[in-house]
Amino acid sequence: MLIYVLHGPNLNLLGSREPEVYGRLTLEAVDRALQTLGGELGAEVRCFQSNAEDRLIDWLHEAGRDAEAVVINPGAYTHYSYALRDAVAAVGIPVIEVHLSNVHSREEFRRHSVIAPVAAGQISGLGLESYLLGLRAAVSKASEREQS
Ligand code: DQA
């Protein structure tokens, strides 16, 4: 089973970016934890990060062809990218939206996700655990689909 993990804009700065909001863990550490959990769950995990909307869309399309599910932290695109939303809706595999911070307890504009209505689910506010739970959900949604 192949799972794509997509990190959106500014997540390459994890560790130094607003650590009071996003913690001190680097993106490399997040990816390592995901690879480790993937190994335990019997899934191959491929992680990608880009600050560019078009690259995230291209990886979603690739995942739709090659992978069983996606975990995505769309960063600020969460709140306004209809192009990303359309890509999530188009791919036909489960997509789990994750956020490190609790987007519902922050500024008003972060409370709205244009991705959530087309995602299989949203996990927010648990730091690294948001990603790890997202990966567990992705594997379990993908297995359900395999069995039906
Ligand atoms: C984020 C929340 C977004 O509102 C923000 O723009 C990010 C990170 C999170 O993981 O908490 O870049 O997606």
Coordinates of N, CA and C and ligand atoms in Angstrom, one line a residue:
M1 N 0.8 -1.2 0.0 CA 0.0 0.0 0.0 C 0.9 1.3 0.0
L2 N 0.6 2.2 -0.9 CA 1.4 3.4 -1.0 C 0.5 4.6 -0.6
I3 N 1.1 5.4 0.3 CA 0.4 6.6 0.8 C 1.3 7.8 0.5
Y4 N 0.7 8.8 -0.1 CA 1.4 10.1 -0.3 C 1.1 11.0 0.8
V5 N 2.1 11.7 1.4 CA 1.9 12.8 2.4 C 2.4 14.1 1.7
L6 N 1.5 15.0 1.6 CA 1.8 16.3 1.0 C 1.8 17.4 2.0
H7 N 2.9 18.2 2.0 CA 2.9 19.3 2.9 C 2.9 20.6 2.0
G8 N 2.0 21.5 2.4 CA 1.9 22.7 1.6 C 2.9 23.9 2.0
P9 N 2.5 25.1 1.7 CA 3.4 26.2 1.8 C 3.8 26.5 3.2
N10 N 5.1 26.9 3.3 CA 5.7 27.3 4.6 C 6.0 26.2 5.6
L11 N 5.6 25.0 5.2 CA 5.8 23.9 6.2 C 7.3 23.4 6.1
N12 N 8.0 23.8 5.1 CA 9.5 23.6 5.0 C 10.2 24.3 6.2
L13 N 9.5 25.3 6.7 CA 10.2 26.1 7.8 C 9.9 25.6 9.2
L14 N 9.2 24.4 9.2 CA 8.8 23.9 10.6 C 10.1 23.7 11.4
G15 N 9.9 24.0 12.7 CA 11.1 24.0 13.6 C 11.4 25.4 14.0
S16 N 11.5 26.3 13.0 CA 11.8 27.7 13.2 C 10.6 28.6 13.0
R17 N 9.6 28.2 12.3 CA 8.4 29.0 12.0 C 7.5 29.0 13.2
E18 N 7.2 30.2 13.8 CA 6.3 30.4 14.9 C 6.2 29.2 15.8
P19 N 7.3 28.8 16.4 CA 7.4 27.6 17.2 C 6.3 27.5 18.3
E20 N 5.8 28.7 18.8 CA 4.8 28.7 19.8 C 3.4 28.2 19.2
V21 N 3.3 28.2 17.9 CA 2.1 27.7 17.2 C 2.3 26.3 16.7
Y22 N 3.5 26.1 16.0 CA 3.7 24.9 15.3 C 4.7 23.9 15.9
G23 N 5.3 24.3 17.0 CA 6.2 23.4 17.7 C 7.6 23.5 17.2
R24 N 8.5 22.7 17.7 CA 9.9 22.8 17.4 C 10.4 21.7 16.5
L25 N 9.5 20.8 16.1 CA 9.8 19.7 15.3 C 10.1 20.1 13.9
T26 N 11.1 19.7 13.2 CA 11.4 20.0 11.8 C 10.5 19.1 10.9
L27 N 10.4 19.5 9.6 CA 9.7 18.7 8.7 C 10.3 17.4 8.5
E28 N 11.7 17.4 8.5 CA 12.4 16.1 8.4 C 12.0 15.1 9.5
A29 N 11.8 15.7 10.7 CA 11.5 14.8 11.9 C 10.0 14.3 11.7
V30 N 9.2 15.2 11.2 CA 7.8 14.7 10.9 C 7.8 13.6 9.9
D31 N 8.5 13.8 8.8 CA 8.6 12.8 7.8 C 9.2 11.5 8.3
R32 N 10.2 11.6 9.2 CA 10.8 10.3 9.7 C 9.8 9.6 10.6
A33 N 9.0 10.3 11.4 CA 8.0 9.7 12.2 C 6.9 9.0 11.4
L34 N 6.6 9.7 10.2 CA 5.6 9.1 9.3 C 6.1 7.8 8.7
Q35 N 7.4 7.8 8.3 CA 8.0 6.6 7.7 C 8.0 5.5 8.7
T36 N 8.3 5.8 9.9 CA 8.4 4.8 10.9 C 7.0 4.1 11.1
L37 N 6.0 5.0 11.3 CA 4.6 4.5 11.5 C 4.2 3.7 10.2
G38 N 4.5 4.3 9.1 CA 4.2 3.6 7.8 C 4.7 2.1 7.8
G39 N 6.0 2.0 8.2 CA 6.6 0.7 8.3 C 5.8 -0.2 9.2
E40 N 5.4 0.3 10.4 CA 4.6 -0.5 11.4 C 3.3 -0.9 10.8
L41 N 2.7 0.0 9.9 CA 1.3 -0.3 9.4 C 1.4 -1.1 8.1
G42 N 2.6 -1.3 7.6 CA 2.8 -2.1 6.3 C 2.5 -1.2 5.1
A43 N 2.7 0.1 5.3 CA 2.5 1.0 4.1 C 3.8 1.7 3.7
E44 N 3.9 1.9 2.4 CA 5.1 2.8 2.0 C 4.6 4.2 2.0
V45 N 5.4 5.1 2.6 CA 5.0 6.5 2.8 C 5.9 7.3 1.9
R46 N 5.4 8.1 1.0 CA 6.2 9.1 0.3 C 5.8 10.5 0.6
C47 N 6.8 11.3 1.1 CA 6.5 12.6 1.6 C 7.0 13.7 0.6
F48 N 6.2 14.7 0.4 CA 6.6 15.8 -0.5 C 6.2 17.1 0.1
Q49 N 7.0 18.2 -0.1 CA 6.6 19.5 0.3 C 6.8 20.5 -0.8
S50 N 5.8 21.4 -1.0 CA 6.0 22.5 -1.9 C 5.3 23.7 -1.5
N51 N 5.9 24.9 -1.8 CA 5.2 26.1 -1.6 C 4.3 26.5 -2.8
A52 N 4.3 25.7 -3.8 CA 3.6 26.0 -5.0 C 2.3 25.2 -5.2
E53 N 1.2 25.8 -5.5 CA -0.1 25.2 -5.6 C 0.0 24.1 -6.7
D54 N 0.6 24.5 -7.9 CA 0.6 23.6 -9.0 C 1.3 22.3 -8.7
R55 N 2.4 22.3 -8.0 CA 3.1 21.1 -7.7 C 2.3 20.2 -6.8
L56 N 1.6 20.8 -5.8 CA 0.7 20.0 -4.9 C -0.4 19.3 -5.7
I57 N -0.9 20.1 -6.7 CA -2.0 19.5 -7.6 C -1.4 18.4 -8.4
D58 N -0.2 18.6 -9.0 CA 0.4 17.5 -9.8 C 0.6 16.2 -8.9
W59 N 1.0 16.4 -7.7 CA 1.3 15.2 -6.8 C -0.1 14.6 -6.5
L60 N -1.1 15.4 -6.3 CA -2.4 14.7 -6.0 C -2.8 13.9 -7.2
H61 N -2.6 14.4 -8.5 CA -3.0 13.7 -9.7 C -2.2 12.4 -9.7
E62 N -0.9 12.5 -9.4 CA 0.0 11.3 -9.4 C -0.5 10.3 -8.4
A63 N -0.8 10.8 -7.2 CA -1.3 9.9 -6.2 C -2.6 9.2 -6.6
G64 N -3.5 9.9 -7.3 CA -4.7 9.3 -7.9 C -4.4 8.1 -8.8
R65 N -3.3 8.2 -9.5 CA -2.9 7.1 -10.4 C -2.1 6.0 -9.7
D66 N -1.2 6.4 -8.7 CA -0.3 5.4 -8.2 C -0.5 5.0 -6.8
A67 N -1.2 5.8 -6.0 CA -1.3 5.6 -4.5 C -2.7 5.2 -4.1
E68 N -2.8 4.7 -2.8 CA -4.1 4.3 -2.3 C -4.8 5.3 -1.5
A69 N -4.0 6.3 -1.0 CA -4.6 7.4 -0.2 C -3.6 8.5 0.0
V70 N -4.1 9.7 0.5 CA -3.2 10.8 0.6 C -3.5 11.4 2.0
V71 N -2.4 11.9 2.7 CA -2.5 12.8 3.8 C -2.0 14.1 3.4
I72 N -2.8 15.2 3.6 CA -2.4 16.5 3.1 C -2.5 17.6 4.2
N73 N -1.5 18.3 4.4 CA -1.6 19.6 5.1 C -1.4 20.7 4.1
P74 N -2.6 21.3 3.7 CA -2.5 22.2 2.6 C -2.0 23.6 3.1
G75 N -1.6 23.8 4.3 CA -1.2 25.1 4.8 C -2.3 26.1 4.5
A76 N -1.9 27.3 4.2 CA -2.9 28.4 4.0 C -3.8 28.1 2.8
Y77 N -3.4 27.3 1.8 CA -4.2 26.9 0.7 C -5.6 26.3 1.2
T78 N -5.5 25.7 2.4 CA -6.7 25.2 3.0 C -7.9 26.1 2.9
H79 N -7.6 27.4 3.1 CA -8.7 28.4 3.3 C -9.2 29.0 2.1
Y80 N -8.5 28.8 0.9 CA -9.0 29.5 -0.3 C -8.7 28.9 -1.6
S81 N -8.0 27.7 -1.6 CA -7.6 27.2 -3.0 C -8.7 26.2 -3.5
Y82 N -9.5 26.8 -4.4 CA -10.5 26.0 -5.1 C -9.8 25.0 -6.0
A83 N -8.7 25.4 -6.5 CA -7.9 24.5 -7.5 C -7.5 23.2 -6.7
L84 N -7.0 23.4 -5.5 CA -6.6 22.2 -4.7 C -7.8 21.4 -4.3
R85 N -8.9 22.1 -3.9 CA -10.1 21.4 -3.6 C -10.6 20.5 -4.8
D86 N -10.6 21.1 -6.0 CA -11.0 20.4 -7.1 C -10.2 19.2 -7.4
A87 N -8.9 19.3 -7.2 CA -7.9 18.2 -7.3 C -8.3 17.1 -6.3
V88 N -8.5 17.5 -5.1 CA -8.9 16.5 -4.0 C -10.1 15.7 -4.5
A89 N -11.1 16.5 -4.9 CA -12.4 15.9 -5.3 C -12.2 15.0 -6.6
A90 N -11.2 15.3 -7.4 CA -11.1 14.6 -8.7 C -10.3 13.2 -8.5
V91 N -9.5 13.1 -7.5 CA -8.6 11.9 -7.5 C -9.2 10.6 -7.3
G92 N -10.3 10.6 -6.6 CA -11.0 9.3 -6.4 C -10.4 8.3 -5.4
I93 N -9.4 8.8 -4.6 CA -8.9 8.0 -3.5 C -9.1 8.8 -2.2
P94 N -9.1 8.2 -1.0 CA -9.3 9.0 0.2 C -8.2 10.0 0.5
V95 N -8.6 11.2 0.9 CA -7.7 12.2 1.2 C -8.0 12.7 2.6
I96 N -7.0 12.7 3.5 CA -7.2 13.1 4.9 C -6.5 14.5 5.0
E97 N -7.2 15.5 5.5 CA -6.7 16.8 5.7 C -6.2 16.9 7.2
V98 N -4.9 17.4 7.3 CA -4.4 17.5 8.7 C -3.8 18.9 8.9
H99 N -3.9 19.3 10.2 CA -3.2 20.6 10.6 C -2.5 20.4 11.9
L100 N -1.4 21.0 12.0 CA -0.6 20.9 13.3 C -1.4 21.7 14.4
S101 N -1.8 22.9 14.0 CA -2.4 23.8 15.0 C -3.9 23.6 14.9
N102 N -4.6 24.0 15.9 CA -6.1 23.9 15.9 C -6.7 25.1 15.1
V103 N -7.0 24.9 13.9 CA -7.4 26.0 13.0 C -8.7 26.6 13.5
H104 N -9.4 25.9 14.3 CA -10.7 26.4 14.8 C -10.6 27.3 16.0
S105 N -9.4 27.4 16.6 CA -9.3 28.2 17.7 C -8.4 29.4 17.4
R106 N -8.1 29.6 16.1 CA -7.2 30.7 15.7 C -8.0 31.9 15.0
E107 N -7.4 32.6 14.1 CA -8.0 33.7 13.4 C -9.3 33.2 12.7
E108 N -10.2 34.1 12.5 CA -11.5 33.7 11.8 C -11.2 33.1 10.4
F109 N -10.3 33.6 9.6 CA -10.1 33.1 8.3 C -9.7 31.6 8.3
R110 N -9.0 31.2 9.4 CA -8.5 29.8 9.4 C -9.6 28.8 9.8
R111 N -10.8 29.3 10.2 CA -11.8 28.4 10.6 C -12.5 27.7 9.4
H112 N -12.4 28.3 8.3 CA -13.0 27.8 7.1 C -12.0 27.0 6.2
S113 N -12.4 25.8 5.9 CA -11.6 25.0 5.0 C -12.4 24.7 3.7
V114 N -11.8 25.1 2.6 CA -12.5 24.7 1.3 C -12.2 23.3 0.9
I115 N -11.2 22.7 1.6 CA -10.8 21.3 1.3 C -11.7 20.3 2.1
A116 N -12.1 20.6 3.3 CA -12.8 19.7 4.2 C -14.0 19.0 3.6
P117 N -14.9 19.8 2.9 CA -16.1 19.1 2.3 C -15.8 18.0 1.3
V118 N -14.6 18.0 0.7 CA -14.3 16.9 -0.2 C -13.2 15.9 0.3
A119 N -12.7 16.2 1.5 CA -11.8 15.3 2.2 C -12.5 14.2 2.9
A120 N -11.8 13.0 3.1 CA -12.5 12.0 3.9 C -12.7 12.4 5.3
G121 N -11.8 13.3 5.8 CA -11.9 13.7 7.2 C -10.8 14.8 7.4
Q122 N -11.0 15.5 8.6 CA -10.0 16.5 8.9 C -9.5 16.3 10.4
I123 N -8.2 16.4 10.6 CA -7.7 16.3 11.9 C -6.8 17.5 12.2
S124 N -7.1 18.2 13.3 CA -6.5 19.5 13.5 C -6.1 19.7 15.0
G125 N -5.0 20.3 15.2 CA -4.7 20.8 16.5 C -3.8 19.9 17.4
L126 N -3.3 18.8 16.9 CA -2.6 17.8 17.7 C -1.1 17.7 17.4
G127 N -0.6 18.7 16.7 CA 0.8 18.7 16.3 C 1.2 17.5 15.5
L128 N 2.3 16.8 15.8 CA 2.7 15.6 15.1 C 1.6 14.6 15.0
E129 N 0.9 14.5 16.1 CA -0.1 13.5 16.3 C -1.2 13.6 15.2
S130 N -1.5 14.8 14.7 CA -2.4 15.1 13.6 C -2.0 14.3 12.4
Y131 N -0.7 14.4 12.1 CA -0.2 13.6 10.9 C -0.2 12.1 11.1
L132 N 0.1 11.7 12.4 CA 0.2 10.2 12.6 C -1.2 9.6 12.6
L133 N -2.2 10.3 13.2 CA -3.6 9.9 13.1 C -4.1 9.9 11.7
G134 N -3.6 11.0 11.0 CA -4.0 11.1 9.5 C -3.5 9.9 8.7
L135 N -2.3 9.5 9.0 CA -1.7 8.3 8.3 C -2.5 7.0 8.7
R136 N -2.8 6.9 10.0 CA -3.6 5.7 10.4 C -5.0 5.7 9.6
A137 N -5.6 6.9 9.6 CA -6.9 7.0 8.9 C -6.8 6.7 7.4
A138 N -5.7 7.2 6.8 CA -5.5 7.0 5.4 C -5.3 5.5 5.1
V139 N -4.5 4.8 5.9 CA -4.3 3.3 5.7 C -5.6 2.6 5.9
S140 N -6.4 3.0 6.9 CA -7.6 2.2 7.2 C -8.7 2.5 6.1
K141 N -8.8 3.7 5.7 CA -9.7 4.0 4.6 C -9.3 3.3 3.3
A142 N -8.0 3.2 3.0 CA -7.6 2.6 1.8 C -7.8 1.0 1.9
S143 N -7.6 0.5 3.1 CA -7.9 -1.0 3.3 C -9.4 -1.3 3.1
E144 N -10.2 -0.4 3.7 CA -11.7 -0.6 3.5 C -12.1 -0.7 2.0
R145 N -11.5 0.3 1.3 CA -11.8 0.3 -0.2 C -11.3 -1.0 -0.9
E146 N -10.1 -1.5 -0.5 CA -9.6 -2.7 -1.1 C -10.5 -3.9 -0.9
Q147 N -11.1 -3.9 0.3 CA -12.0 -5.0 0.7 C -13.4 -5.0 0.1
S148 N -13.8 -3.7 -0.4 CA -15.2 -3.7 -0.9 C -15.2 -3.8 -2.5
Ligands
DQA1 C1 -1.7 24.9 9.2 C2 -2.8 25.9 9.5 C3 -2.9 26.9 8.4 O1 -3.9 27.9 8.7 C4 -1.6 27.7 8.1 O2 -1.7 28.6 7.1 C5 -0.5 26.7 8.0 C6 -0.4 25.6 8.8 C7 -1.4 23.9 10.3 O3 -0.8 22.9 10.1 O4 -1.8 24.2 11.5 O5 0.4 27.0 7.1 O6 -2.1 24.1 8.1

